[in-house]
PDB file of C-alpha atoms in Angstrom:
ATOM      1  CA  MET A   1      31.763 -72.098  10.837  1.00  0.00           C
ATOM      2  CA  TYR A   2      33.750 -69.727  13.107  1.00  0.00           C
ATOM      3  CA  GLU A   3      32.091 -66.647  11.668  1.00  0.00           C
ATOM      4  CA  LEU A   4      31.957 -63.566  13.882  1.00  0.00           C
ATOM      5  CA  HIS A   5      28.451 -62.153  14.429  1.00  0.00           C
ATOM      6  CA  ARG A   6      27.770 -58.756  15.971  1.00  0.00           C
ATOM      7  CA  VAL A   7      24.678 -58.716  18.195  1.00  0.00           C
ATOM      8  CA  GLY A   8      25.168 -55.454  20.072  1.00  0.00           C
ATOM      9  CA  GLU A   9      27.336 -52.365  20.341  1.00  0.00           C
ATOM     10  CA  HIS A  10      29.875 -54.273  22.429  1.00  0.00           C
ATOM     11  CA  THR A  11      28.729 -57.879  21.993  1.00  0.00           C
ATOM     12  CA  TYR A  12      29.638 -60.538  19.450  1.00  0.00           C
ATOM     13  CA  TYR A  13      29.592 -64.298  19.204  1.00  0.00           C
ATOM     14  CA  ILE A  14      31.597 -66.757  17.136  1.00  0.00           C
ATOM     15  CA  ALA A  15      29.450 -69.421  15.483  1.00  0.00           C
ATOM     16  CA  CYS A  16      30.965 -72.851  16.177  1.00  0.00           C
ATOM     17  CA  PRO A  17      29.836 -76.139  17.777  1.00  0.00           C
ATOM     18  CA  ALA A  18      29.880 -74.474  21.231  1.00  0.00           C
ATOM     19  CA  LYS A  19      29.269 -70.776  20.604  1.00  0.00           C
ATOM     20  CA  ILE A  20      31.952 -68.422  21.902  1.00  0.00           C
ATOM     21  CA  GLY A  21      31.009 -65.012  23.248  1.00  0.00           C
ATOM     22  CA  VAL A  22      33.078 -61.878  22.699  1.00  0.00           C
ATOM     23  CA  TYR A  23      32.620 -58.736  24.778  1.00  0.00           C
ATOM     24  CA  ASP A  24      34.419 -55.540  23.772  1.00  0.00           C
ATOM     25  CA  ALA A  25      35.172 -53.612  26.959  1.00  0.00           C
ATOM     26  CA  GLY A  26      36.879 -50.763  25.125  1.00  0.00           C
ATOM     27  CA  ASP A  27      40.423 -51.418  26.294  1.00  0.00           C
ATOM     28  CA  GLY A  28      40.276 -55.030  25.100  1.00  0.00           C
ATOM     29  CA  VAL A  29      37.938 -57.976  24.645  1.00  0.00           C
ATOM     30  CA  TYR A  30      36.843 -60.852  26.851  1.00  0.00           C
ATOM     31  CA  LEU A  31      36.096 -64.312  25.512  1.00  0.00           C
ATOM     32  CA  VAL A  32      33.267 -66.387  26.903  1.00  0.00           C
ATOM     33  CA  ASP A  33      34.692 -69.915  26.420  1.00  0.00           C
ATOM     34  CA  SER A  34      37.317 -70.923  23.854  1.00  0.00           C
ATOM     35  CA  GLY A  35      36.031 -73.816  21.724  1.00  0.00           C
ATOM     36  CA  ASN A  36      36.680 -77.530  21.764  1.00  0.00           C
ATOM     37  CA  ASP A  37      40.356 -77.951  20.851  1.00  0.00           C
ATOM     38  CA  LYS A  38      43.623 -76.416  19.669  1.00  0.00           C
ATOM     39  CA  ASP A  39      42.264 -75.858  16.167  1.00  0.00           C
ATOM     40  CA  ALA A  40      39.325 -73.919  17.600  1.00  0.00           C
ATOM     41  CA  GLY A  41      41.740 -71.830  19.640  1.00  0.00           C
ATOM     42  CA  ARG A  42      43.795 -71.075  16.523  1.00  0.00           C
ATOM     43  CA  ARG A  43      40.697 -69.957  14.608  1.00  0.00           C
ATOM     44  CA  VAL A  44      39.515 -67.768  17.453  1.00  0.00           C
ATOM     45  CA  LYS A  45      42.944 -66.149  17.835  1.00  0.00           C
ATOM     46  CA  LYS A  46      42.962 -65.421  14.097  1.00  0.00           C
ATOM     47  CA  ILE A  47      39.616 -63.627  14.381  1.00  0.00           C
ATOM     48  CA  LEU A  48      40.903 -61.514  17.250  1.00  0.00           C
ATOM     49  CA  ASP A  49      44.096 -60.651  15.383  1.00  0.00           C
ATOM     50  CA  GLU A  50      42.208 -59.686  12.215  1.00  0.00           C
ATOM     51  CA  ARG A  51      40.106 -57.240  14.230  1.00  0.00           C
ATOM     52  CA  GLY A  52      43.142 -55.890  16.062  1.00  0.00           C
ATOM     53  CA  TRP A  53      41.589 -56.822  19.380  1.00  0.00           C
ATOM     54  CA  ARG A  54      43.656 -57.239  22.519  1.00  0.00           C
ATOM     55  CA  LEU A  55      42.434 -60.222  24.531  1.00  0.00           C
ATOM     56  CA  LYS A  56      42.070 -59.391  28.215  1.00  0.00           C
ATOM     57  CA  ALA A  57      40.847 -62.744  29.545  1.00  0.00           C
ATOM     58  CA  ILE A  58      39.030 -66.000  28.827  1.00  0.00           C
ATOM     59  CA  LEU A  59      35.921 -66.491  30.966  1.00  0.00           C
ATOM     60  CA  ASN A  60      34.976 -70.173  31.021  1.00  0.00           C
ATOM     61  CA  THR A  61      31.309 -70.849  31.666  1.00  0.00           C
ATOM     62  CA  HIS A  62      32.174 -74.373  32.848  1.00  0.00           C
ATOM     63  CA  SER A  63      34.865 -76.989  32.378  1.00  0.00           C
ATOM     64  CA  HIS A  64      33.505 -79.371  29.738  1.00  0.00           C
ATOM     65  CA  ALA A  65      36.028 -80.015  27.003  1.00  0.00           C
ATOM     66  CA  ASP A  66      34.075 -78.342  24.200  1.00  0.00           C
ATOM     67  CA  HIS A  67      34.168 -75.075  26.171  1.00  0.00           C
ATOM     68  CA  ILE A  68      37.766 -75.041  27.426  1.00  0.00           C
ATOM     69  CA  GLY A  69      39.599 -76.936  24.670  1.00  0.00           C
ATOM     70  CA  GLY A  70      41.026 -73.780  23.099  1.00  0.00           C
ATOM     71  CA  ASN A  71      42.261 -72.332  26.394  1.00  0.00           C
ATOM     72  CA  GLN A  72      45.811 -73.607  26.235  1.00  0.00           C
ATOM     73  CA  PHE A  73      46.535 -72.433  22.684  1.00  0.00           C
ATOM     74  CA  ILE A  74      45.039 -68.971  23.227  1.00  0.00           C
ATOM     75  CA  ASN A  75      46.547 -68.542  26.684  1.00  0.00           C
ATOM     76  CA  GLN A  76      50.042 -69.346  25.474  1.00  0.00           C
ATOM     77  CA  ARG A  77      49.853 -66.882  22.567  1.00  0.00           C
ATOM     78  CA  ALA A  78      47.833 -64.055  24.051  1.00  0.00           C
ATOM     79  CA  LEU A  79      49.328 -64.387  27.542  1.00  0.00           C
ATOM     80  CA  CYS A  80      45.910 -63.676  29.018  1.00  0.00           C
ATOM     81  CA  PRO A  81      44.455 -65.067  32.241  1.00  0.00           C
ATOM     82  CA  VAL A  82      41.848 -67.825  32.226  1.00  0.00           C
ATOM     83  CA  TYR A  83      39.003 -67.744  34.743  1.00  0.00           C
ATOM     84  CA  ALA A  84      36.773 -70.627  35.796  1.00  0.00           C
ATOM     85  CA  VAL A  85      33.954 -70.815  38.296  1.00  0.00           C
ATOM     86  CA  GLY A  86      33.790 -72.839  41.509  1.00  0.00           C
ATOM     87  CA  VAL A  87      34.867 -76.474  41.446  1.00  0.00           C
ATOM     88  CA  ASP A  88      35.046 -76.354  37.656  1.00  0.00           C
ATOM     89  CA  ARG A  89      38.285 -74.430  38.062  1.00  0.00           C
ATOM     90  CA  ALA A  90      39.926 -77.662  39.253  1.00  0.00           C
ATOM     91  CA  PHE A  91      38.586 -79.520  36.198  1.00  0.00           C
ATOM     92  CA  THR A  92      39.964 -76.760  33.961  1.00  0.00           C
ATOM     93  CA  GLU A  93      43.429 -76.998  35.474  1.00  0.00           C
ATOM     94  CA  PHE A  94      43.375 -80.805  35.711  1.00  0.00           C
ATOM     95  CA  PRO A  95      41.050 -81.960  32.899  1.00  0.00           C
ATOM     96  CA  VAL A  96      41.749 -85.662  33.516  1.00  0.00           C
ATOM     97  CA  LEU A  97      39.250 -85.194  36.346  1.00  0.00           C
ATOM     98  CA  GLU A  98      36.445 -85.071  33.765  1.00  0.00           C
ATOM     99  CA  PRO A  99      36.731 -88.586  32.273  1.00  0.00           C
ATOM    100  CA  SER A 100      37.732 -89.898  35.714  1.00  0.00           C
ATOM    101  CA  PHE A 101      34.580 -88.446  37.258  1.00  0.00           C
ATOM    102  CA  LEU A 102      32.379 -89.752  34.449  1.00  0.00           C
ATOM    103  CA  TYR A 103      33.884 -93.243  34.484  1.00  0.00           C
ATOM    104  CA  GLY A 104      34.177 -93.497  38.255  1.00  0.00           C
ATOM    105  CA  GLY A 105      37.803 -94.599  38.165  1.00  0.00           C
ATOM    106  CA  CYS A 106      40.982 -94.246  36.152  1.00  0.00           C
ATOM    107  CA  PRO A 107      39.716 -93.643  32.606  1.00  0.00           C
ATOM    108  CA  PRO A 108      40.901 -96.132  29.979  1.00  0.00           C
ATOM    109  CA  LYS A 109      42.432 -94.919  26.728  1.00  0.00           C
ATOM    110  CA  PRO A 110      39.129 -94.893  24.781  1.00  0.00           C
ATOM    111  CA  LEU A 111      37.884 -92.174  27.162  1.00  0.00           C
ATOM    112  CA  ARG A 112      41.016 -90.038  26.915  1.00  0.00           C
ATOM    113  CA  ASN A 113      39.785 -88.247  23.794  1.00  0.00           C
ATOM    114  CA  LYS A 114      39.308 -84.566  23.012  1.00  0.00           C
ATOM    115  CA  PHE A 115      35.563 -84.782  23.607  1.00  0.00           C
ATOM    116  CA  LEU A 116      36.099 -85.678  27.261  1.00  0.00           C
ATOM    117  CA  LEU A 117      39.694 -84.651  27.952  1.00  0.00           C
ATOM    118  CA  ALA A 118      40.767 -81.108  27.112  1.00  0.00           C
ATOM    119  CA  GLN A 119      44.315 -79.816  27.287  1.00  0.00           C
ATOM    120  CA  GLU A 120      45.089 -78.361  30.686  1.00  0.00           C
ATOM    121  CA  SER A 121      45.265 -74.631  31.286  1.00  0.00           C
ATOM    122  CA  PRO A 122      46.011 -72.533  34.375  1.00  0.00           C
ATOM    123  CA  ALA A 123      42.891 -70.923  35.799  1.00  0.00           C
ATOM    124  CA  ARG A 124      41.918 -68.331  38.376  1.00  0.00           C
ATOM    125  CA  ASP A 125      38.698 -68.010  40.348  1.00  0.00           C
ATOM    126  CA  LEU A 126      35.902 -66.479  38.306  1.00  0.00           C
ATOM    127  CA  THR A 127      34.016 -63.962  40.426  1.00  0.00           C
ATOM    128  CA  GLU A 128      32.080 -60.765  39.754  1.00  0.00           C
ATOM    129  CA  ASP A 129      35.035 -58.574  40.737  1.00  0.00           C
ATOM    130  CA  VAL A 130      37.200 -59.790  37.832  1.00  0.00           C
ATOM    131  CA  LEU A 131      34.606 -58.801  35.221  1.00  0.00           C
ATOM    132  CA  PRO A 132      34.850 -55.551  33.271  1.00  0.00           C
ATOM    133  CA  GLU A 133      32.225 -52.855  33.582  1.00  0.00           C
ATOM    134  CA  GLY A 134      29.178 -53.835  31.542  1.00  0.00           C
ATOM    135  CA  LEU A 135      29.491 -57.584  32.112  1.00  0.00           C
ATOM    136  CA  THR A 136      27.674 -59.471  34.870  1.00  0.00           C
ATOM    137  CA  MET A 137      27.467 -63.171  35.725  1.00  0.00           C
ATOM    138  CA  LEU A 138      24.846 -65.550  37.061  1.00  0.00           C
ATOM    139  CA  ARG A 139      25.389 -69.060  38.400  1.00  0.00           C
ATOM    140  CA  LEU A 140      23.350 -71.663  36.535  1.00  0.00           C
ATOM    141  CA  ASP A 141      24.578 -74.946  38.013  1.00  0.00           C
ATOM    142  CA  GLY A 142      23.061 -78.318  37.139  1.00  0.00           C
ATOM    143  CA  HIS A 143      24.438 -79.291  33.764  1.00  0.00           C
ATOM    144  CA  SER A 144      27.862 -79.012  35.336  1.00  0.00           C
ATOM    145  CA  MET A 145      28.911 -78.867  38.985  1.00  0.00           C
ATOM    146  CA  ALA A 146      29.448 -75.117  38.587  1.00  0.00           C
ATOM    147  CA  MET A 147      28.427 -73.027  35.598  1.00  0.00           C
ATOM    148  CA  ALA A 148      28.205 -69.310  34.896  1.00  0.00           C
ATOM    149  CA  ALA A 149      26.103 -67.338  32.440  1.00  0.00           C
ATOM    150  CA  PHE A 150      26.977 -63.779  31.417  1.00  0.00           C
ATOM    151  CA  LYS A 151      24.903 -60.730  30.548  1.00  0.00           C
ATOM    152  CA  THR A 152      26.446 -57.885  28.558  1.00  0.00           C
ATOM    153  CA  SER A 153      25.588 -54.196  28.642  1.00  0.00           C
ATOM    154  CA  ASP A 154      23.729 -54.761  25.360  1.00  0.00           C
ATOM    155  CA  GLY A 155      21.173 -56.974  27.093  1.00  0.00           C
ATOM    156  CA  VAL A 156      22.625 -60.141  25.565  1.00  0.00           C
ATOM    157  CA  TRP A 157      22.812 -63.317  27.666  1.00  0.00           C
ATOM    158  CA  PHE A 158      25.372 -66.057  27.062  1.00  0.00           C
ATOM    159  CA  LEU A 159      23.601 -69.016  28.660  1.00  0.00           C
ATOM    160  CA  ALA A 160      26.249 -71.734  28.250  1.00  0.00           C
ATOM    161  CA  ASP A 161      24.719 -75.232  28.545  1.00  0.00           C
ATOM    162  CA  SER A 162      21.838 -74.267  30.815  1.00  0.00           C
ATOM    163  CA  LEU A 163      19.576 -75.460  27.984  1.00  0.00           C
ATOM    164  CA  ALA A 164      19.883 -78.008  25.206  1.00  0.00           C
ATOM    165  CA  SER A 165      18.503 -77.282  21.751  1.00  0.00           C
ATOM    166  CA  GLU A 166      15.195 -78.772  20.692  1.00  0.00           C
ATOM    167  CA  ALA A 167      16.994 -80.604  17.864  1.00  0.00           C
ATOM    168  CA  VAL A 168      19.443 -82.247  20.286  1.00  0.00           C
ATOM    169  CA  LEU A 169      16.687 -83.273  22.675  1.00  0.00           C
ATOM    170  CA  SER A 170      14.624 -84.707  19.814  1.00  0.00           C
ATOM    171  CA  LYS A 171      17.578 -86.748  18.544  1.00  0.00           C
ATOM    172  CA  TYR A 172      19.405 -87.781  21.724  1.00  0.00           C
ATOM    173  CA  HIS A 173      16.805 -87.156  24.467  1.00  0.00           C
ATOM    174  CA  VAL A 174      19.220 -87.743  27.370  1.00  0.00           C
ATOM    175  CA  SER A 175      21.362 -84.620  27.570  1.00  0.00           C
ATOM    176  CA  PHE A 176      24.123 -84.648  30.149  1.00  0.00           C
ATOM    177  CA  LEU A 177      23.146 -83.481  33.636  1.00  0.00           C
ATOM    178  CA  TYR A 178      25.150 -83.547  36.840  1.00  0.00           C
ATOM    179  CA  ASP A 179      22.414 -82.338  39.205  1.00  0.00           C
ATOM    180  CA  VAL A 180      18.769 -82.684  38.161  1.00  0.00           C
ATOM    181  CA  ARG A 181      17.385 -80.470  40.924  1.00  0.00           C
ATOM    182  CA  GLY A 182      20.055 -77.848  40.189  1.00  0.00           C
ATOM    183  CA  PHE A 183      19.232 -77.991  36.473  1.00  0.00           C
ATOM    184  CA  LEU A 184      15.504 -77.508  37.120  1.00  0.00           C
ATOM    185  CA  ASP A 185      16.224 -74.595  39.452  1.00  0.00           C
ATOM    186  CA  SER A 186      18.456 -73.039  36.779  1.00  0.00           C
ATOM    187  CA  LEU A 187      15.693 -73.422  34.206  1.00  0.00           C
ATOM    188  CA  ASP A 188      13.421 -71.443  36.527  1.00  0.00           C
ATOM    189  CA  ARG A 189      16.046 -68.692  36.733  1.00  0.00           C
ATOM    190  CA  VAL A 190      16.532 -68.608  32.955  1.00  0.00           C
ATOM    191  CA  GLU A 191      12.778 -68.449  32.400  1.00  0.00           C
ATOM    192  CA  ALA A 192      12.617 -65.295  34.529  1.00  0.00           C
ATOM    193  CA  LEU A 193      15.570 -63.503  32.908  1.00  0.00           C
ATOM    194  CA  GLN A 194      15.168 -60.133  31.244  1.00  0.00           C
ATOM    195  CA  GLY A 195      17.208 -59.480  28.134  1.00  0.00           C
ATOM    196  CA  ARG A 196      17.210 -58.521  24.468  1.00  0.00           C
ATOM    197  CA  LEU A 197      18.843 -61.686  23.119  1.00  0.00           C
ATOM    198  CA  PHE A 198      19.609 -65.115  24.596  1.00  0.00           C
ATOM    199  CA  ILE A 199      22.456 -67.262  23.256  1.00  0.00           C
ATOM    200  CA  PRO A 200      22.722 -70.849  24.488  1.00  0.00           C
ATOM    201  CA  SER A 201      25.990 -72.541  23.540  1.00  0.00           C
ATOM    202  CA  HIS A 202      24.303 -75.248  21.467  1.00  0.00           C
ATOM    203  CA  ALA A 203      21.123 -73.567  20.221  1.00  0.00           C
ATOM    204  CA  GLN A 204      20.286 -70.617  18.024  1.00  0.00           C
ATOM    205  CA  PRO A 205      20.108 -67.118  19.532  1.00  0.00           C
ATOM    206  CA  VAL A 206      16.523 -66.157  20.357  1.00  0.00           C
ATOM    207  CA  GLU A 207      14.718 -63.113  21.688  1.00  0.00           C
ATOM    208  CA  ASP A 208      12.360 -65.237  23.803  1.00  0.00           C
ATOM    209  CA  ILE A 209      14.026 -68.089  25.694  1.00  0.00           C
ATOM    210  CA  ARG A 210      10.897 -69.306  27.474  1.00  0.00           C
ATOM    211  CA  PRO A 211       9.736 -71.814  24.822  1.00  0.00           C
ATOM    212  CA  LEU A 212      13.122 -73.577  24.923  1.00  0.00           C
ATOM    213  CA  VAL A 213      13.006 -73.627  28.722  1.00  0.00           C
ATOM    214  CA  ARG A 214       9.670 -75.435  28.543  1.00  0.00           C
ATOM    215  CA  VAL A 215      11.031 -77.974  26.051  1.00  0.00           C
ATOM    216  CA  ASN A 216      13.963 -78.740  28.361  1.00  0.00           C
ATOM    217  CA  ARG A 217      11.793 -78.998  31.457  1.00  0.00           C
ATOM    218  CA  ASP A 218       9.295 -81.260  29.672  1.00  0.00           C
ATOM    219  CA  LYS A 219      12.110 -83.598  28.579  1.00  0.00           C
ATOM    220  CA  VAL A 220      13.379 -83.911  32.153  1.00  0.00           C
ATOM    221  CA  MET A 221       9.875 -84.815  33.325  1.00  0.00           C
ATOM    222  CA  GLU A 222       9.530 -87.307  30.475  1.00  0.00           C
ATOM    223  CA  ILE A 223      12.745 -89.066  31.489  1.00  0.00           C
ATOM    224  CA  ILE A 224      11.675 -89.106  35.139  1.00  0.00           C
ATOM    225  CA  ASP A 225       8.423 -90.824  34.162  1.00  0.00           C
ATOM    226  CA  LEU A 226      10.354 -93.350  32.057  1.00  0.00           C
ATOM    227  CA  LEU A 227      12.737 -94.132  34.921  1.00  0.00           C
ATOM    228  CA  LEU A 228       9.862 -94.676  37.334  1.00  0.00           C
ATOM    229  CA  ARG A 229       8.351 -97.172  34.899  1.00  0.00           C
ATOM    230  CA  LEU A 230      11.697 -98.935  34.513  1.00  0.00           C
ATOM    231  CA  CYS A 231      12.007 -99.133  38.305  1.00  0.00           C
ATOM    232  CA  ALA A 232       8.520-100.567  38.821  1.00  0.00           C
ATOM    233  CA  ALA A 233      10.341-103.850  39.425  1.00  0.00           C
ATOM    234  CA  PRO A 234      13.764-103.731  41.134  1.00  0.00           C
ATOM    235  CA  ALA A 235      16.427-103.102  38.483  1.00  0.00           C
ATOM    236  CA  MET A 236      20.189-102.626  38.338  1.00  0.00           C
ATOM    237  CA  LEU A 237      21.655 -99.501  36.792  1.00  0.00           C
ATOM    238  CA  GLU A 238      22.842-101.376  33.685  1.00  0.00           C
ATOM    239  CA  GLU A 239      19.302-102.655  33.106  1.00  0.00           C
ATOM    240  CA  ILE A 240      17.858 -99.183  33.557  1.00  0.00           C
ATOM    241  CA  LEU A 241      20.424 -97.645  31.208  1.00  0.00           C
ATOM    242  CA  LYS A 242      19.631-100.274  28.582  1.00  0.00           C
ATOM    243  CA  GLY A 243      15.920 -99.588  29.030  1.00  0.00           C
ATOM    244  CA  VAL A 244      16.398 -95.865  28.469  1.00  0.00           C
ATOM    245  CA  PHE A 245      18.564 -96.294  25.376  1.00  0.00           C
ATOM    246  CA  ASP A 246      16.263 -98.988  23.952  1.00  0.00           C
ATOM    247  CA  HIS A 247      13.222 -96.786  24.534  1.00  0.00           C
ATOM    248  CA  TYR A 248      14.725 -93.912  22.566  1.00  0.00           C
ATOM    249  CA  GLY A 249      16.350 -96.064  19.887  1.00  0.00           C
ATOM    250  CA  LEU A 250      19.849 -94.964  20.896  1.00  0.00           C
ATOM    251  CA  HIS A 251      23.070 -96.966  20.713  1.00  0.00           C
ATOM    252  CA  LEU A 252      25.770 -97.008  23.345  1.00  0.00           C
ATOM    253  CA  ASP A 253      29.435 -96.417  22.675  1.00  0.00           C
ATOM    254  CA  PHE A 254      32.082 -95.771  25.316  1.00  0.00           C
ATOM    255  CA  ASN A 255      31.500 -91.997  25.398  1.00  0.00           C
ATOM    256  CA  GLN A 256      27.736 -92.385  25.571  1.00  0.00           C
ATOM    257  CA  TYR A 257      28.082 -95.102  28.206  1.00  0.00           C
ATOM    258  CA  VAL A 258      29.841 -92.766  30.648  1.00  0.00           C
ATOM    259  CA  LEU A 259      27.848 -89.644  29.744  1.00  0.00           C
ATOM    260  CA  GLY A 260      24.498 -91.428  29.730  1.00  0.00           C
ATOM    261  CA  GLY A 261      25.376 -93.580  32.700  1.00  0.00           C
ATOM    262  CA  SER A 262      26.449 -90.591  34.789  1.00  0.00           C
ATOM    263  CA  THR A 263      23.276 -88.717  33.843  1.00  0.00           C
ATOM    264  CA  ILE A 264      20.973 -91.619  34.712  1.00  0.00           C
ATOM    265  CA  ARG A 265      22.764 -91.975  38.060  1.00  0.00           C
ATOM    266  CA  SER A 266      22.045 -88.293  38.658  1.00  0.00           C
ATOM    267  CA  TYR A 267      18.360 -88.809  37.864  1.00  0.00           C
ATOM    268  CA  LEU A 268      18.253 -91.763  40.260  1.00  0.00           C
ATOM    269  CA  SER A 269      19.949 -89.647  42.941  1.00  0.00           C
ATOM    270  CA  TYR A 270      17.281 -87.007  42.448  1.00  0.00           C
ATOM    271  CA  LEU A 271      14.464 -89.569  42.663  1.00  0.00           C
ATOM    272  CA  LEU A 272      16.020 -91.165  45.748  1.00  0.00           C
ATOM    273  CA  ASP A 273      16.329 -87.791  47.491  1.00  0.00           C
ATOM    274  CA  GLU A 274      12.735 -86.983  46.518  1.00  0.00           C
ATOM    275  CA  GLY A 275      11.532 -90.254  48.044  1.00  0.00           C
ATOM    276  CA  ARG A 276      10.238 -91.634  44.747  1.00  0.00           C
ATOM    277  CA  VAL A 277      12.606 -94.608  44.484  1.00  0.00           C
ATOM    278  CA  GLU A 278      14.616 -96.597  46.986  1.00  0.00           C
ATOM    279  CA  ALA A 279      18.018 -98.220  46.724  1.00  0.00           C
ATOM    280  CA  VAL A 280      18.202-101.772  48.034  1.00  0.00           C
ATOM    281  CA  PHE A 281      20.998-104.313  48.120  1.00  0.00           C
ATOM    282  CA  GLU A 282      20.178-107.916  47.257  1.00  0.00           C
ATOM    283  CA  ASP A 283      22.699-110.670  46.491  1.00  0.00           C
ATOM    284  CA  ASN A 284      25.485-108.086  46.420  1.00  0.00           C
ATOM    285  CA  ARG A 285      23.645-106.036  43.797  1.00  0.00           C
ATOM    286  CA  LEU A 286      22.394-102.464  44.056  1.00  0.00           C
ATOM    287  CA  LEU A 287      18.788-102.385  42.863  1.00  0.00           C
ATOM    288  CA  TRP A 288      16.590 -99.377  42.255  1.00  0.00           C
ATOM    289  CA  ARG A 289      12.898 -99.769  43.052  1.00  0.00           C
ATOM    290  CA  GLY A 290      10.031 -97.332  42.702  1.00  0.00           C
ATOM    291  CA  ILE A 291       8.003 -96.329  45.756  1.00  0.00           C
ATOM    292  CA  GLY A 292       4.228 -96.222  45.565  1.00  0.00           C
TER     293      GLY A 292
END
């Protein structure tokens, strides 16, 4: 864990739970994400120091805690800027927004953990003009409100969480999504990308990303079909969530309740906007009912 792998003349990645990209621009290196906590940040900084690399900036793909958790430690020691894209910049600077958004209110103590609540770090707007020569970015929103992928001059793509691994989908099935339509559109973009190597944050690097795109798209369609069956009779969200977790043999805890609950709400939003379910209020209850 936390081994440095070279995958191009200027491109490296650090193997860890959420892979960290490293791009050597010649006059210094750029990190793509920073790991999940202070310990990750310490390990990453050690790797940079051992190589004698000067860190120019941290480029956060999005604001989930496992991608920005090392920001604070590295930023304070390397005195480098941190960049974040779109609305996820606010979540990076004020990470309490993440569990608050997921819970839908002030998050209780069980949700104020390092998996949902990173340490705060100052952030600047991530745009193309802050990138060094040889590095380009592409928006792949859907998993998060705003997410960026990066392509290096070596033809290597860092794809962040635009795809889940086949192992994760087989075990957990319901991977976190903020915007189902946005996620499907991003899958289409990823499927059409040209590159030599593709590195998702939570899957193995591959030369052909298209099979994993199909696995992710098929899982979304599978969950949509399941939700339509669960909404054949009017059902409350809690009943639908239970039906999904029962179907896949999963067990809720507080983290999974907010992550899974938020994701199922996003699926229902998608189905409502597509005209495939309707939301009705009966006896002061919001019920979801399939159409047709």
